[in-house]
Coordinates of C-alpha atoms and ligand atoms in Angstrom, one line a residue:
M294 CA -9.8 -1.5 42.0
K295 CA -11.1 -4.3 39.7
L296 CA -10.5 -3.6 36.1
S297 CA -13.1 -4.5 33.5
R298 CA -11.9 -6.3 30.4
R299 CA -12.5 -3.2 28.3
D300 CA -10.4 -1.1 30.7
F301 CA -7.7 -3.7 30.6
V302 CA -7.6 -3.8 26.8
K303 CA -7.8 0.0 26.6
S304 CA -4.9 0.5 29.1
S305 CA -2.8 -2.2 27.4
L306 CA -3.3 -0.7 24.0
F307 CA -2.3 2.7 25.4
L308 CA 0.9 1.2 26.8
G309 CA 1.6 -0.4 23.4
S310 CA 1.6 -3.9 25.0
S311 CA 2.9 -6.3 22.4
F312 CA 1.1 -9.5 23.3
L313 CA -2.4 -8.1 23.1
L314 CA -2.0 -7.1 19.5
S315 CA -0.5 -10.3 18.2
P316 CA -2.7 -12.0 15.6
G317 CA -4.0 -15.2 17.2
F318 CA -3.7 -14.0 20.8
T319 CA -6.8 -14.8 22.8
L320 CA -7.8 -14.0 26.3
A321 CA -8.3 -16.8 28.8
G322 CA -11.7 -18.3 28.5
Q323 CA -12.4 -16.6 25.2
K324 CA -13.2 -18.8 22.2
K325 CA -9.9 -19.5 20.4
E326 CA -9.7 -17.8 17.0
E327 CA -8.9 -20.0 14.0
K328 CA -5.2 -19.9 13.5
W329 CA -4.3 -17.2 11.0
I330 CA -1.8 -18.3 8.3
P331 CA -0.1 -15.9 5.9
A332 CA -1.1 -16.5 2.3
Y333 CA 2.4 -17.2 1.1
E334 CA 2.8 -19.9 3.8
K335 CA -0.3 -21.7 2.5
L336 CA 1.2 -21.6 -1.0
E337 CA 4.5 -23.0 0.2
M338 CA 2.6 -25.8 2.0
E339 CA 1.0 -26.6 -1.3
G340 CA 4.5 -26.7 -2.9
R341 CA 3.7 -23.8 -5.3
L342 CA 5.7 -20.9 -4.0
A343 CA 9.1 -21.9 -5.4
E344 CA 7.7 -22.1 -8.9
R345 CA 6.3 -18.6 -8.5
V346 CA 9.7 -17.3 -7.5
K347 CA 11.2 -18.9 -10.6
Q348 CA 8.6 -17.5 -12.9
A349 CA 9.0 -14.0 -11.4
Y350 CA 12.8 -14.1 -11.7
A351 CA 12.5 -15.1 -15.4
I352 CA 10.7 -11.8 -16.1
F353 CA 14.0 -9.9 -15.3
E354 CA 15.5 -11.1 -18.6
N355 CA 12.9 -9.2 -20.7
C356 CA 11.5 -6.8 -18.0
Q357 CA 7.8 -6.5 -18.4
L358 CA 7.2 -6.2 -14.6
C359 CA 5.1 -3.0 -15.1
P360 CA 3.0 -1.4 -17.8
R361 CA 6.1 0.5 -19.1
K362 CA 7.2 -2.9 -20.6
C363 CA 10.8 -1.8 -21.2
G364 CA 12.0 -5.2 -22.3
V365 CA 15.5 -4.8 -20.9
N366 CA 17.5 -7.6 -19.5
R367 CA 18.1 -6.6 -15.9
K368 CA 20.1 -9.7 -15.2
K369 CA 22.7 -8.4 -17.7
G370 CA 22.7 -4.9 -16.1
E371 CA 20.4 -3.2 -18.5
K372 CA 18.1 -0.5 -17.0
G373 CA 14.7 0.5 -18.0
F374 CA 12.4 3.5 -17.1
C375 CA 12.6 2.8 -13.4
R376 CA 16.5 2.7 -13.5
A377 CA 16.4 -0.2 -11.1
P378 CA 19.1 -2.9 -11.2
V379 CA 18.3 -6.6 -10.7
K380 CA 19.1 -6.4 -7.0
P381 CA 16.8 -4.4 -4.7
I382 CA 17.9 -1.0 -3.4
I383 CA 16.6 -0.2 0.0
F384 CA 16.4 3.2 1.5
S385 CA 15.2 2.2 5.0
Y386 CA 13.3 -0.3 7.0
H387 CA 11.7 0.4 10.3
P388 CA 8.3 0.5 12.2
H389 CA 6.2 3.2 10.5
F390 CA 3.3 4.9 12.3
G391 CA 2.1 7.1 9.4
E392 CA -0.2 4.5 7.8
E393 CA -3.8 3.6 8.5
V394 CA -4.7 2.7 12.1
S395 CA -5.4 -1.0 11.4
V396 CA -2.0 -1.3 9.7
V397 CA -0.1 0.6 12.4
G398 CA -1.7 -1.0 15.5
G399 CA 0.3 -0.5 18.7
R400 CA 3.8 -1.4 17.4
G401 CA 3.9 0.0 13.9
S402 CA 3.9 -1.3 10.3
G403 CA 7.1 -3.0 9.4
T404 CA 7.9 -0.8 6.4
I405 CA 10.6 -1.4 3.8
F406 CA 11.1 1.6 1.4
F407 CA 12.4 0.4 -2.0
S408 CA 14.3 3.0 -4.0
N409 CA 13.4 3.8 -7.7
C410 CA 9.9 3.8 -9.1
N411 CA 8.0 2.9 -12.3
L412 CA 5.6 5.8 -12.2
R413 CA 7.7 8.9 -11.1
C414 CA 5.1 11.7 -10.4
V415 CA 6.1 15.3 -10.5
F416 CA 4.6 15.8 -7.0
C417 CA 6.4 12.8 -5.5
Q418 CA 6.7 13.1 -1.7
N419 CA 9.5 10.6 -1.6
W420 CA 11.4 11.9 -4.6
P421 CA 15.0 11.4 -3.2
I422 CA 14.2 7.7 -2.9
A423 CA 11.8 7.2 -5.9
H424 CA 13.4 9.5 -8.5
E425 CA 17.1 9.6 -7.4
G426 CA 17.3 6.0 -6.3
R427 CA 19.1 6.7 -3.0
G428 CA 19.7 3.7 -0.9
K429 CA 21.8 0.6 -0.6
E430 CA 21.8 -2.4 -2.9
V431 CA 21.2 -5.6 -1.1
Q432 CA 20.9 -9.3 -1.7
D433 CA 17.5 -11.1 -1.4
E434 CA 18.9 -12.8 1.7
D435 CA 19.4 -9.4 3.3
L436 CA 15.9 -8.4 2.4
A437 CA 14.7 -11.6 4.1
D438 CA 16.6 -10.7 7.2
M439 CA 15.0 -7.2 7.3
M440 CA 11.6 -8.8 7.2
L441 CA 12.5 -11.1 10.1
H442 CA 14.0 -8.2 12.0
L443 CA 10.7 -6.2 11.6
Q444 CA 8.8 -9.3 12.9
M445 CA 11.2 -9.7 15.8
I446 CA 10.7 -6.1 17.0
G447 CA 7.0 -6.6 17.0
C448 CA 5.7 -5.0 13.7
H449 CA 2.3 -6.1 12.6
N450 CA 3.1 -6.7 8.9
V451 CA 5.8 -6.4 6.2
N452 CA 4.9 -3.2 4.4
L453 CA 6.5 -3.1 1.0
V454 CA 6.5 0.4 -0.3
T455 CA 6.9 0.8 -4.1
P456 CA 7.4 -3.0 -4.7
T457 CA 6.5 -3.3 -8.4
H458 CA 9.9 -3.2 -10.0
V459 CA 11.4 -5.5 -7.3
M460 CA 8.6 -8.1 -7.1
P461 CA 10.8 -11.1 -7.9
N462 CA 13.3 -10.2 -5.2
I463 CA 10.4 -9.8 -2.7
L464 CA 9.0 -13.2 -3.6
N465 CA 12.4 -14.8 -3.2
A466 CA 13.1 -13.0 0.1
T467 CA 9.7 -13.9 1.4
R468 CA 10.3 -17.6 0.8
I469 CA 13.7 -17.4 2.4
A470 CA 12.3 -15.6 5.4
L471 CA 9.4 -18.0 5.7
K472 CA 11.8 -20.9 6.1
K473 CA 13.3 -18.9 9.0
G474 CA 10.0 -18.3 10.7
L475 CA 8.3 -15.3 9.0
H476 CA 4.7 -15.2 10.0
L477 CA 3.4 -11.7 9.2
P478 CA 0.9 -10.4 6.6
L479 CA 2.6 -9.4 3.4
F480 CA 1.4 -5.9 2.5
Y481 CA 1.8 -4.7 -1.0
N482 CA 1.8 -0.9 -1.0
T483 CA 1.8 0.3 -4.6
S484 CA 1.1 3.2 -6.9
G485 CA -1.6 1.1 -8.6
Y486 CA 0.4 1.1 -11.9
E487 CA 0.4 -2.7 -12.1
R488 CA 0.0 -5.2 -14.9
L489 CA -2.8 -7.7 -14.5
E490 CA -0.6 -10.5 -15.7
I491 CA 2.0 -9.7 -13.0
L492 CA -0.6 -9.4 -10.3
K493 CA -1.7 -13.0 -11.1
T494 CA 1.8 -14.1 -10.1
L495 CA 1.1 -12.6 -6.6
D496 CA -2.2 -14.4 -6.2
G497 CA -2.0 -16.5 -3.0
I498 CA 1.1 -14.6 -1.8
V499 CA 0.0 -11.1 -0.9
D500 CA -2.3 -10.7 2.1
I501 CA -3.1 -7.0 2.0
Y502 CA -3.0 -4.8 -1.1
K503 CA -3.0 -1.0 -0.7
P504 CA -3.0 0.6 -4.2
D505 CA -3.2 4.3 -4.9
M506 CA -5.8 5.5 -7.4
K507 CA -4.2 8.8 -8.3
Y508 CA -6.2 10.1 -11.3
M509 CA -9.2 9.1 -13.3
D510 CA -8.2 10.9 -16.5
S511 CA -5.4 10.0 -18.9
E512 CA -4.6 13.7 -19.5
Q513 CA -3.6 14.2 -15.9
A514 CA -1.7 10.9 -15.7
V515 CA 0.4 12.0 -18.8
K516 CA 1.1 15.4 -17.3
Y517 CA 2.0 14.5 -13.7
S518 CA 3.2 10.9 -14.0
T519 CA 5.8 10.9 -16.8
G520 CA 3.5 10.1 -19.7
A521 CA 1.6 7.2 -18.1
S522 CA -1.5 7.7 -20.3
D523 CA -2.9 4.3 -19.5
Y524 CA -2.7 4.9 -15.7
P525 CA -6.5 5.2 -15.1
E526 CA -7.5 2.1 -17.0
V527 CA -4.5 0.1 -15.8
A528 CA -5.2 1.0 -12.1
K529 CA -8.9 0.2 -12.4
K530 CA -8.1 -3.3 -13.8
A531 CA -5.4 -3.8 -11.1
V532 CA -7.7 -2.9 -8.3
L533 CA -10.4 -5.3 -9.5
E534 CA -7.9 -8.1 -9.6
M535 CA -6.6 -7.2 -6.1
Q536 CA -10.2 -7.3 -4.8
R537 CA -10.7 -10.7 -6.5
Q538 CA -7.6 -12.1 -4.8
V539 CA -8.0 -10.8 -1.2
G540 CA -11.5 -9.4 -0.9
V541 CA -12.5 -6.5 1.4
H542 CA -10.4 -5.3 4.3
K543 CA -10.4 -7.7 7.3
V544 CA -9.0 -7.3 10.8
D545 CA -8.3 -9.7 13.6
H546 CA -10.0 -9.5 17.0
Q547 CA -7.6 -6.7 18.0
G548 CA -8.5 -4.6 15.0
I549 CA -5.2 -5.3 13.2
A550 CA -5.4 -5.7 9.4
I551 CA -4.7 -9.3 8.3
R552 CA -6.1 -9.4 4.7
G553 CA -7.9 -7.4 2.0
L554 CA -7.9 -4.4 -0.2
M555 CA -7.4 -0.8 1.0
I556 CA -7.5 1.9 -1.6
R557 CA -5.8 5.3 -1.2
H558 CA -6.8 8.4 -3.0
L559 CA -5.0 11.7 -2.5
V560 CA -7.2 14.7 -3.0
M561 CA -5.4 17.2 -5.2
P562 CA -5.9 21.0 -5.7
N563 CA -8.3 22.1 -8.5
R564 CA -9.9 18.6 -8.7
V565 CA -6.9 17.3 -10.5
A566 CA -7.3 13.8 -9.1
G567 CA -10.9 13.4 -10.4
T568 CA -12.2 12.5 -6.9
E569 CA -15.9 12.4 -7.9
K570 CA -15.2 10.0 -10.7
F571 CA -13.0 7.9 -8.4
V572 CA -15.6 7.4 -5.6
K573 CA -18.4 6.8 -8.2
W574 CA -16.2 4.1 -9.9
V575 CA -15.4 2.4 -6.6
A576 CA -19.1 2.4 -5.6
E577 CA -20.1 0.9 -8.9
A578 CA -17.3 -1.6 -9.5
L579 CA -16.5 -2.8 -6.0
P580 CA -18.4 -3.7 -2.8
K581 CA -19.7 -0.5 -1.1
N582 CA -17.8 -1.5 2.1
T583 CA -14.4 -1.4 0.3
Y584 CA -11.9 0.4 2.5
V585 CA -11.2 3.8 1.0
N586 CA -8.8 6.4 2.4
I587 CA -9.5 9.8 1.0
M588 CA -6.4 11.7 2.0
A589 CA -6.1 15.4 2.8
Q590 CA -2.3 15.6 3.1
Y591 CA -1.3 16.7 -0.4
R592 CA 1.7 19.1 -0.2
V593 CA 3.8 20.8 -2.8
E594 CA 6.9 18.7 -3.4
Y595 CA 9.6 18.2 -6.0
K596 CA 8.6 19.6 -9.4
A597 CA 5.0 20.4 -8.4
Y598 CA 6.1 24.0 -8.1
D599 CA 6.3 24.2 -11.9
Y600 CA 2.6 23.4 -12.3
P601 CA 0.5 26.3 -11.1
E602 CA -2.7 24.2 -10.7
I603 CA -1.0 21.9 -8.2
A604 CA 1.5 24.4 -6.6
R605 CA -0.6 24.7 -3.4
G606 CA -2.1 22.5 -0.7
I607 CA -5.8 21.6 -0.8
T608 CA -8.4 23.8 0.8
E609 CA -10.8 22.6 3.6
Q610 CA -13.6 22.9 1.0
E611 CA -11.8 20.6 -1.5
F612 CA -11.4 17.9 1.2
L613 CA -15.0 18.3 2.4
E614 CA -16.5 18.0 -1.2
A615 CA -14.4 14.8 -1.7
M616 CA -15.9 13.3 1.5
D617 CA -19.4 14.5 0.5
W618 CA -19.0 12.7 -2.9
A619 CA -18.0 9.5 -1.0
K620 CA -21.2 9.7 1.0
K621 CA -23.3 10.6 -2.0
Y622 CA -22.2 7.5 -3.8
G623 CA -22.7 5.3 -0.8
L624 CA -19.2 4.2 0.3
T625 CA -19.5 2.8 3.8
N626 CA -15.9 2.0 4.9
L627 CA -14.0 5.3 4.8
D628 CA -10.7 5.6 6.7
P629 CA -11.5 6.7 10.3
Q630 CA -8.9 9.4 10.3
S631 CA -10.4 11.0 7.2
V632 CA -13.9 10.8 8.8
A633 CA -12.5 12.4 12.0
L634 CA -11.0 15.2 10.0
R635 CA -14.3 15.8 8.1
N636 CA -16.2 15.9 11.4
F637 CA -13.7 18.3 12.8
Y638 CA -14.1 20.7 9.9
H639 CA -17.9 20.4 10.1
H640 CA -17.8 21.0 13.9
R641 CA -15.6 24.1 13.4
R642 CA -17.9 25.5 10.7
S643 CA -21.0 25.1 12.9
N644 CA -19.4 27.0 15.8
Ligands
SF4_167 S1 9.9 -2.5 -13.8 FE1 11.3 -1.0 -14.6 S2 12.5 -1.9 -16.2 FE2 10.7 -3.3 -15.8 S3 9.1 -2.7 -17.2 FE3 8.8 -1.5 -15.4 S4 9.9 0.5 -15.6 FE4 10.7 -1.0 -17.2

């Protein structure tokens, strides 16, 4: 039986075929796509990446890497709010299939989980890693090798989870890995608690930003994220800067993310996350086709049991009202899994 091209692509995707999902792969006879180059590779070609690594490393001497601005000298072993040493601590690195579809593709997102965190939320779902700092201290060269390993086994990107407090190590490791052949999108997966000045150091290095926008009110940020009263204003400015740097979410001809901004917002019980304000702000401040993932998977973790208003999962109604607000304010690029869940709930209600 002769297979149509669509059938061929479909079956190959199903089988997780590696070559079909490689950025830059083209079918015979098809117009060749412009060769994709990671942002950091272009910066290196311009001779500017080494200087950025140097600038970033200097910040460790008076650590202002995040809005906590502790001012400690991490090179001398002093520790600030995040409790992170000067070397990165890594909990794990592996292909991850729990991210957005365009990031996961057929072979997974090459995820590196960094230990410690500069935000420390009471409902943290990774608390043994983020709060207790479990993991192994490594050299930047080891981190570079992990990036290359993830590339070798076919992952679609290097997904840096909680990168803020180890940004200088990441930059150094990326440059080391680049010299050994790294050619994957660099994916900055952050809580959104980022300083504008620090993000400017990442301009032309990061390909994909995925910030959270956790709350829109200072009161909630103070209560649930260890006194981070400036979180809403800081996160808004950070997201605008990320958008300026990388633009809206872009995929290659196989649907794999190669550049752009993807915002995550976790719906919380009792409207704690300020979801209506969040979607309204996105619709007014960013392009309407900004990729937004409105997530339904809040679960009670860590110290959330001590706060009655967040000591339960969200209801179907709470998720549906969040999706309705996104529609009302005109967002046009919602995560397909969220849309599928909304449609499923609607379908169930109508039967
Ligand atoms: S990265 Fe850590 S030490 Fe540096 S300012 Fe932030 S919380 Fe403080």
